[in-house]
Amino acid sequence: MLEAHHKQRRIRNSLSREEIRDVSLLILKEEGLDGLSMRKIANRLGCSVASPYSYYESQIDLVQDLIKTGEDELLSMLKKASADVKTGSAFDQLAAIARSYFHFASNNRELHKVMFVTDYGGVHRKAFPQLPKSYRFFLETVRIGFDSGEIPYPKNEYPAIARMMWSWMYGVIVLDMTGMLRKRKGAGNPIEEGISYFKKLLNKV
C-alpha cells in the first residue's frame, strides 16, 4: 500500500515520451546502465510499470532512443563548435570538435559509455546500422584538411589518419573517465597539446 505522502499514481495517457526519456537519462547518469529499469522509471514518474511500454516496446528500444538522443546532442555541439571557428583552418575546426566532444563526454559520462564503449556495442550497432553522424562529421572535417592541402598527405591515407586522430580523441576521454588523466603542475591542456602535436606531425611530409 502506498504511503500517504506519495503522489497519486498517474494514468498511462498522462505520460509523454519526453518525460520517460528525461527520467531515463537522469537514472542513467546517477546509476549507469545497470541501474536503469522500467520499474525505476515508473517509480520516478509515479505510474505503473506498464505505462512506459506504451512508448517503448522494450528496455532495449528505450536505450536505443537514449543513444539517438545523445548522438543528436553531440552532433549539434560539434557542428556549432566547428561553425564558430573563424580561421577556416581544418586543424582549428578539429580542435574545436575535440574540445566539444570532450565537454559532452565529461558532462554525460554514462550516456557516452552506452554510445561508444564496446561493452554496449551490441546495443550501439542496433541503434546505428551505419556510422554515427558525429563520427561522419568528424571524418568530413578531416577530409576538408586533405582537400585544402592543409594536411599534405596523399588522399588514400585519409581514412588511416582520420582513425588515428579519432582514436587519440576517444583515448583522452577514456583516460579522463577512468581517472588516469593526471594533470601535472604546469602541464598543458591534453586536447590543446594533442592538436598541436598533430598539426606539427601532419605537416611534416
C-alpha positions as YAML, in Angstrom:
chain: A
units: angstrom
residues:
- id: 1
  name: MET
  ca: [0.00, 0.00, 0.00]
- id: 2
  name: LEU
  ca: [1.34, 3.42, -0.94]
- id: 3
  name: GLU
  ca: [2.29, 5.77, 1.84]
- id: 4
  name: ALA
  ca: [0.13, 8.84, 2.30]
- id: 5
  name: HIS
  ca: [2.79, 11.26, 1.11]
- id: 6
  name: HIS
  ca: [3.21, 9.52, -2.26]
- id: 7
  name: LYS
  ca: [1.60, 11.14, -5.24]
- id: 8
  name: GLN
  ca: [-1.43, 9.53, -6.76]
- id: 9
  name: ARG
  ca: [-0.44, 7.11, -9.50]
- id: 10
  name: ARG
  ca: [-0.58, 8.70, -12.92]
- id: 11
  name: ILE
  ca: [-2.66, 7.24, -15.67]
- id: 12
  name: ARG
  ca: [-0.92, 5.99, -18.81]
- id: 13
  name: ASN
  ca: [-2.17, 8.70, -21.17]
- id: 14
  name: SER
  ca: [-0.79, 11.45, -18.92]
- id: 15
  name: LEU
  ca: [2.80, 10.48, -19.72]
- id: 16
  name: SER
  ca: [4.88, 11.65, -22.66]
- id: 17
  name: ARG
  ca: [7.81, 10.08, -24.45]
- id: 18
  name: GLU
  ca: [9.93, 13.09, -23.49]
- id: 19
  name: GLU
  ca: [9.20, 12.61, -19.77]
- id: 20
  name: ILE
  ca: [10.20, 8.97, -19.93]
- id: 21
  name: ARG
  ca: [13.36, 9.83, -21.84]
- id: 22
  name: ASP
  ca: [14.34, 12.62, -19.43]
- id: 23
  name: VAL
  ca: [13.85, 10.43, -16.36]
- id: 24
  name: SER
  ca: [15.74, 7.60, -18.04]
- id: 25
  name: LEU
  ca: [18.68, 9.90, -18.75]
- id: 26
  name: LEU
  ca: [18.68, 11.03, -15.12]
- id: 27
  name: ILE
  ca: [18.72, 7.44, -13.83]
- id: 28
  name: LEU
  ca: [21.43, 6.57, -16.34]
- id: 29
  name: LYS
  ca: [23.54, 9.49, -15.13]
- id: 30
  name: GLU
  ca: [23.07, 8.55, -11.47]
- id: 31
  name: GLU
  ca: [23.27, 4.75, -11.62]
- id: 32
  name: GLY
  ca: [24.63, 3.74, -15.01]
- id: 33
  name: LEU
  ca: [23.05, 1.36, -17.48]
- id: 34
  name: ASP
  ca: [22.86, -1.49, -14.95]
- id: 35
  name: GLY
  ca: [20.67, 0.69, -12.73]
- id: 36
  name: LEU
  ca: [18.21, 1.58, -15.46]
- id: 37
  name: SER
  ca: [14.94, -0.36, -15.43]
- id: 38
  name: MET
  ca: [11.33, 0.21, -16.40]
- id: 39
  name: ARG
  ca: [10.36, -0.26, -12.75]
- id: 40
  name: LYS
  ca: [12.66, 2.56, -11.60]
- id: 41
  name: ILE
  ca: [11.39, 4.78, -14.39]
- id: 42
  name: ALA
  ca: [7.80, 4.08, -13.33]
- id: 43
  name: ASN
  ca: [8.61, 4.82, -9.67]
- id: 44
  name: ARG
  ca: [10.15, 8.16, -10.58]
- id: 45
  name: LEU
  ca: [7.17, 9.10, -12.74]
- id: 46
  name: GLY
  ca: [4.55, 7.79, -10.31]
- id: 47
  name: CYS
  ca: [2.98, 5.48, -12.88]
- id: 48
  name: SER
  ca: [2.51, 1.76, -13.41]
- id: 49
  name: VAL
  ca: [5.39, -0.34, -14.75]
- id: 50
  name: ALA
  ca: [3.32, -0.98, -17.85]
- id: 51
  name: SER
  ca: [3.00, 2.71, -18.73]
- id: 52
  name: PRO
  ca: [6.46, 3.23, -20.32]
- id: 53
  name: TYR
  ca: [5.73, 0.29, -22.61]
- id: 54
  name: SER
  ca: [3.12, 2.45, -24.32]
- id: 55
  name: TYR
  ca: [6.04, 4.29, -25.91]
- id: 56
  name: TYR
  ca: [8.83, 1.71, -25.90]
- id: 57
  name: GLU
  ca: [8.46, -1.93, -26.86]
- id: 58
  name: SER
  ca: [11.33, -2.97, -24.59]
- id: 59
  name: GLN
  ca: [14.16, -1.58, -22.50]
- id: 60
  name: ILE
  ca: [16.50, -2.09, -25.47]
- id: 61
  name: ASP
  ca: [14.17, 0.11, -27.52]
- id: 62
  name: LEU
  ca: [14.42, 2.76, -24.79]
- id: 63
  name: VAL
  ca: [18.22, 2.56, -24.65]
- id: 64
  name: GLN
  ca: [18.41, 2.94, -28.42]
- id: 65
  name: ASP
  ca: [16.33, 6.11, -28.13]
- id: 66
  name: LEU
  ca: [18.69, 7.42, -25.43]
- id: 67
  name: ILE
  ca: [21.65, 6.72, -27.72]
- id: 68
  name: LYS
  ca: [19.99, 8.59, -30.59]
- id: 69
  name: THR
  ca: [19.17, 11.49, -28.27]
- id: 70
  name: GLY
  ca: [22.81, 11.65, -27.17]
- id: 71
  name: GLU
  ca: [24.00, 11.42, -30.76]
- id: 72
  name: ASP
  ca: [21.75, 14.28, -31.83]
- id: 73
  name: GLU
  ca: [23.00, 16.46, -28.98]
- id: 74
  name: LEU
  ca: [26.65, 15.61, -29.65]
- id: 75
  name: LEU
  ca: [26.34, 16.27, -33.38]
- id: 76
  name: SER
  ca: [24.68, 19.61, -32.71]
- id: 77
  name: MET
  ca: [27.51, 20.59, -30.36]
- id: 78
  name: LEU
  ca: [30.19, 19.55, -32.85]
- id: 79
  name: LYS
  ca: [28.55, 21.48, -35.69]
- id: 80
  name: LYS
  ca: [28.23, 24.61, -33.58]
- id: 81
  name: ALA
  ca: [31.83, 24.36, -32.38]
- id: 82
  name: SER
  ca: [33.07, 23.96, -35.95]
- id: 83
  name: ALA
  ca: [30.91, 26.81, -37.25]
- id: 84
  name: ASP
  ca: [32.23, 29.15, -34.56]
- id: 85
  name: VAL
  ca: [35.80, 28.80, -35.85]
- id: 86
  name: LYS
  ca: [36.71, 31.99, -37.71]
- id: 87
  name: THR
  ca: [40.00, 30.99, -39.34]
- id: 88
  name: GLY
  ca: [38.75, 28.38, -41.83]
- id: 89
  name: SER
  ca: [41.59, 26.08, -40.76]
- id: 90
  name: ALA
  ca: [40.70, 22.37, -40.64]
- id: 91
  name: PHE
  ca: [43.04, 21.96, -37.68]
- id: 92
  name: ASP
  ca: [41.27, 24.75, -35.80]
- id: 93
  name: GLN
  ca: [37.94, 23.09, -36.59]
- id: 94
  name: LEU
  ca: [39.24, 19.70, -35.41]
- id: 95
  name: ALA
  ca: [40.47, 21.34, -32.22]
- id: 96
  name: ALA
  ca: [37.03, 22.86, -31.64]
- id: 97
  name: ILE
  ca: [35.39, 19.49, -32.33]
- id: 98
  name: ALA
  ca: [37.75, 17.74, -29.89]
- id: 99
  name: ARG
  ca: [37.04, 20.30, -27.15]
- id: 100
  name: SER
  ca: [33.30, 19.99, -27.67]
- id: 101
  name: TYR
  ca: [33.39, 16.19, -27.75]
- id: 102
  name: PHE
  ca: [35.44, 16.15, -24.53]
- id: 103
  name: HIS
  ca: [32.93, 18.53, -22.92]
- id: 104
  name: PHE
  ca: [29.99, 16.34, -23.95]
- id: 105
  name: ALA
  ca: [31.63, 13.18, -22.63]
- id: 106
  name: SER
  ca: [32.58, 14.84, -19.34]
- id: 107
  name: ASN
  ca: [29.01, 16.00, -18.74]
- id: 108
  name: ASN
  ca: [27.36, 12.80, -19.97]
- id: 109
  name: ARG
  ca: [29.70, 10.07, -18.79]
- id: 110
  name: GLU
  ca: [27.24, 7.20, -18.53]
- id: 111
  name: LEU
  ca: [25.44, 8.12, -21.74]
- id: 112
  name: HIS
  ca: [28.78, 8.36, -23.55]
- id: 113
  name: LYS
  ca: [29.67, 4.87, -22.32]
- id: 114
  name: VAL
  ca: [26.46, 3.48, -23.76]
- id: 115
  name: MET
  ca: [27.01, 5.36, -27.01]
- id: 116
  name: PHE
  ca: [30.62, 4.38, -27.65]
- id: 117
  name: VAL
  ca: [32.10, 1.88, -25.18]
- id: 118
  name: THR
  ca: [32.43, -1.64, -26.57]
- id: 119
  name: ASP
  ca: [30.64, -3.23, -23.57]
- id: 120
  name: TYR
  ca: [27.42, -1.92, -25.04]
- id: 121
  name: GLY
  ca: [28.45, -2.41, -28.66]
- id: 122
  name: GLY
  ca: [25.51, -4.70, -29.45]
- id: 123
  name: VAL
  ca: [23.03, -2.05, -28.43]
- id: 124
  name: HIS
  ca: [25.02, 0.58, -30.30]
- id: 125
  name: ARG
  ca: [25.04, -1.43, -33.54]
- id: 126
  name: LYS
  ca: [21.28, -1.96, -33.35]
- id: 127
  name: ALA
  ca: [20.74, 1.76, -32.82]
- id: 128
  name: PHE
  ca: [23.17, 2.78, -35.56]
- id: 129
  name: PRO
  ca: [23.28, 0.43, -38.57]
- id: 130
  name: GLN
  ca: [25.75, 2.90, -40.10]
- id: 131
  name: LEU
  ca: [28.49, 5.13, -38.73]
- id: 132
  name: PRO
  ca: [27.26, 7.61, -36.10]
- id: 133
  name: LYS
  ca: [26.63, 11.05, -37.56]
- id: 134
  name: SER
  ca: [29.08, 12.61, -35.10]
- id: 135
  name: TYR
  ca: [31.89, 10.42, -36.44]
- id: 136
  name: ARG
  ca: [30.91, 11.13, -40.03]
- id: 137
  name: PHE
  ca: [31.02, 14.86, -39.30]
- id: 138
  name: PHE
  ca: [34.50, 14.44, -37.85]
- id: 139
  name: LEU
  ca: [35.60, 12.47, -40.94]
- id: 140
  name: GLU
  ca: [34.27, 15.19, -43.22]
- id: 141
  name: THR
  ca: [36.28, 17.81, -41.31]
- id: 142
  name: VAL
  ca: [39.45, 15.74, -41.76]
- id: 143
  name: ARG
  ca: [38.61, 15.42, -45.47]
- id: 144
  name: ILE
  ca: [38.43, 19.22, -45.71]
- id: 145
  name: GLY
  ca: [42.00, 19.35, -44.43]
- id: 146
  name: PHE
  ca: [43.09, 16.95, -47.17]
- id: 147
  name: ASP
  ca: [41.19, 18.75, -49.90]
- id: 148
  name: SER
  ca: [42.62, 22.13, -48.93]
- id: 149
  name: GLY
  ca: [46.17, 20.79, -48.70]
- id: 150
  name: GLU
  ca: [46.42, 21.72, -45.03]
- id: 151
  name: ILE
  ca: [47.06, 18.04, -44.32]
- id: 152
  name: PRO
  ca: [49.60, 17.41, -47.11]
- id: 153
  name: TYR
  ca: [49.29, 13.65, -47.47]
- id: 154
  name: PRO
  ca: [48.00, 11.50, -50.34]
- id: 155
  name: LYS
  ca: [44.21, 11.25, -50.23]
- id: 156
  name: ASN
  ca: [44.33, 7.46, -49.94]
- id: 157
  name: GLU
  ca: [45.84, 7.96, -46.47]
- id: 158
  name: TYR
  ca: [42.83, 9.97, -45.31]
- id: 159
  name: PRO
  ca: [40.98, 7.04, -43.61]
- id: 160
  name: ALA
  ca: [44.03, 5.94, -41.59]
- id: 161
  name: ILE
  ca: [44.84, 9.45, -40.39]
- id: 162
  name: ALA
  ca: [41.19, 10.10, -39.52]
- id: 163
  name: ARG
  ca: [41.09, 6.89, -37.46]
- id: 164
  name: MET
  ca: [44.32, 7.83, -35.72]
- id: 165
  name: MET
  ca: [43.01, 11.27, -34.75]
- id: 166
  name: TRP
  ca: [39.65, 9.94, -33.58]
- id: 167
  name: SER
  ca: [41.40, 7.22, -31.54]
- id: 168
  name: TRP
  ca: [43.50, 9.87, -29.82]
- id: 169
  name: MET
  ca: [40.44, 11.99, -29.03]
- id: 170
  name: TYR
  ca: [38.50, 9.00, -27.72]
- id: 171
  name: GLY
  ca: [41.52, 7.77, -25.76]
- id: 172
  name: VAL
  ca: [41.91, 11.07, -23.92]
- id: 173
  name: ILE
  ca: [38.25, 10.88, -22.92]
- id: 174
  name: VAL
  ca: [38.60, 7.31, -21.62]
- id: 175
  name: LEU
  ca: [41.70, 8.28, -19.63]
- id: 176
  name: ASP
  ca: [39.76, 11.14, -18.09]
- id: 177
  name: MET
  ca: [36.74, 8.94, -17.29]
- id: 178
  name: THR
  ca: [38.86, 6.29, -15.60]
- id: 179
  name: GLY
  ca: [40.78, 8.84, -13.53]
- id: 180
  name: MET
  ca: [44.04, 8.10, -15.32]
- id: 181
  name: LEU
  ca: [44.39, 11.54, -16.84]
- id: 182
  name: ARG
  ca: [46.51, 13.20, -14.20]
- id: 183
  name: LYS
  ca: [47.23, 16.85, -14.79]
- id: 184
  name: ARG
  ca: [50.79, 17.61, -13.74]
- id: 185
  name: LYS
  ca: [51.59, 21.01, -12.36]
- id: 186
  name: GLY
  ca: [52.39, 23.30, -15.25]
- id: 187
  name: ALA
  ca: [51.19, 20.78, -17.85]
- id: 188
  name: GLY
  ca: [49.04, 21.98, -20.70]
- id: 189
  name: ASN
  ca: [45.51, 21.02, -21.64]
- id: 190
  name: PRO
  ca: [45.65, 17.49, -23.19]
- id: 191
  name: ILE
  ca: [43.27, 18.42, -26.01]
- id: 192
  name: GLU
  ca: [45.28, 21.50, -26.97]
- id: 193
  name: GLU
  ca: [48.55, 19.55, -26.68]
- id: 194
  name: GLY
  ca: [47.25, 16.79, -28.91]
- id: 195
  name: ILE
  ca: [46.02, 19.10, -31.66]
- id: 196
  name: SER
  ca: [49.32, 21.00, -31.53]
- id: 197
  name: TYR
  ca: [51.33, 17.79, -31.98]
- id: 198
  name: PHE
  ca: [49.06, 16.55, -34.77]
- id: 199
  name: LYS
  ca: [49.46, 19.85, -36.57]
- id: 200
  name: LYS
  ca: [53.24, 19.63, -36.35]
- id: 201
  name: LEU
  ca: [53.45, 15.94, -37.27]
- id: 202
  name: LEU
  ca: [50.97, 16.00, -40.14]
- id: 203
  name: ASN
  ca: [52.65, 19.00, -41.71]
- id: 204
  name: LYS
  ca: [55.92, 17.06, -41.94]
- id: 205
  name: VAL
  ca: [55.76, 15.07, -45.15]
...
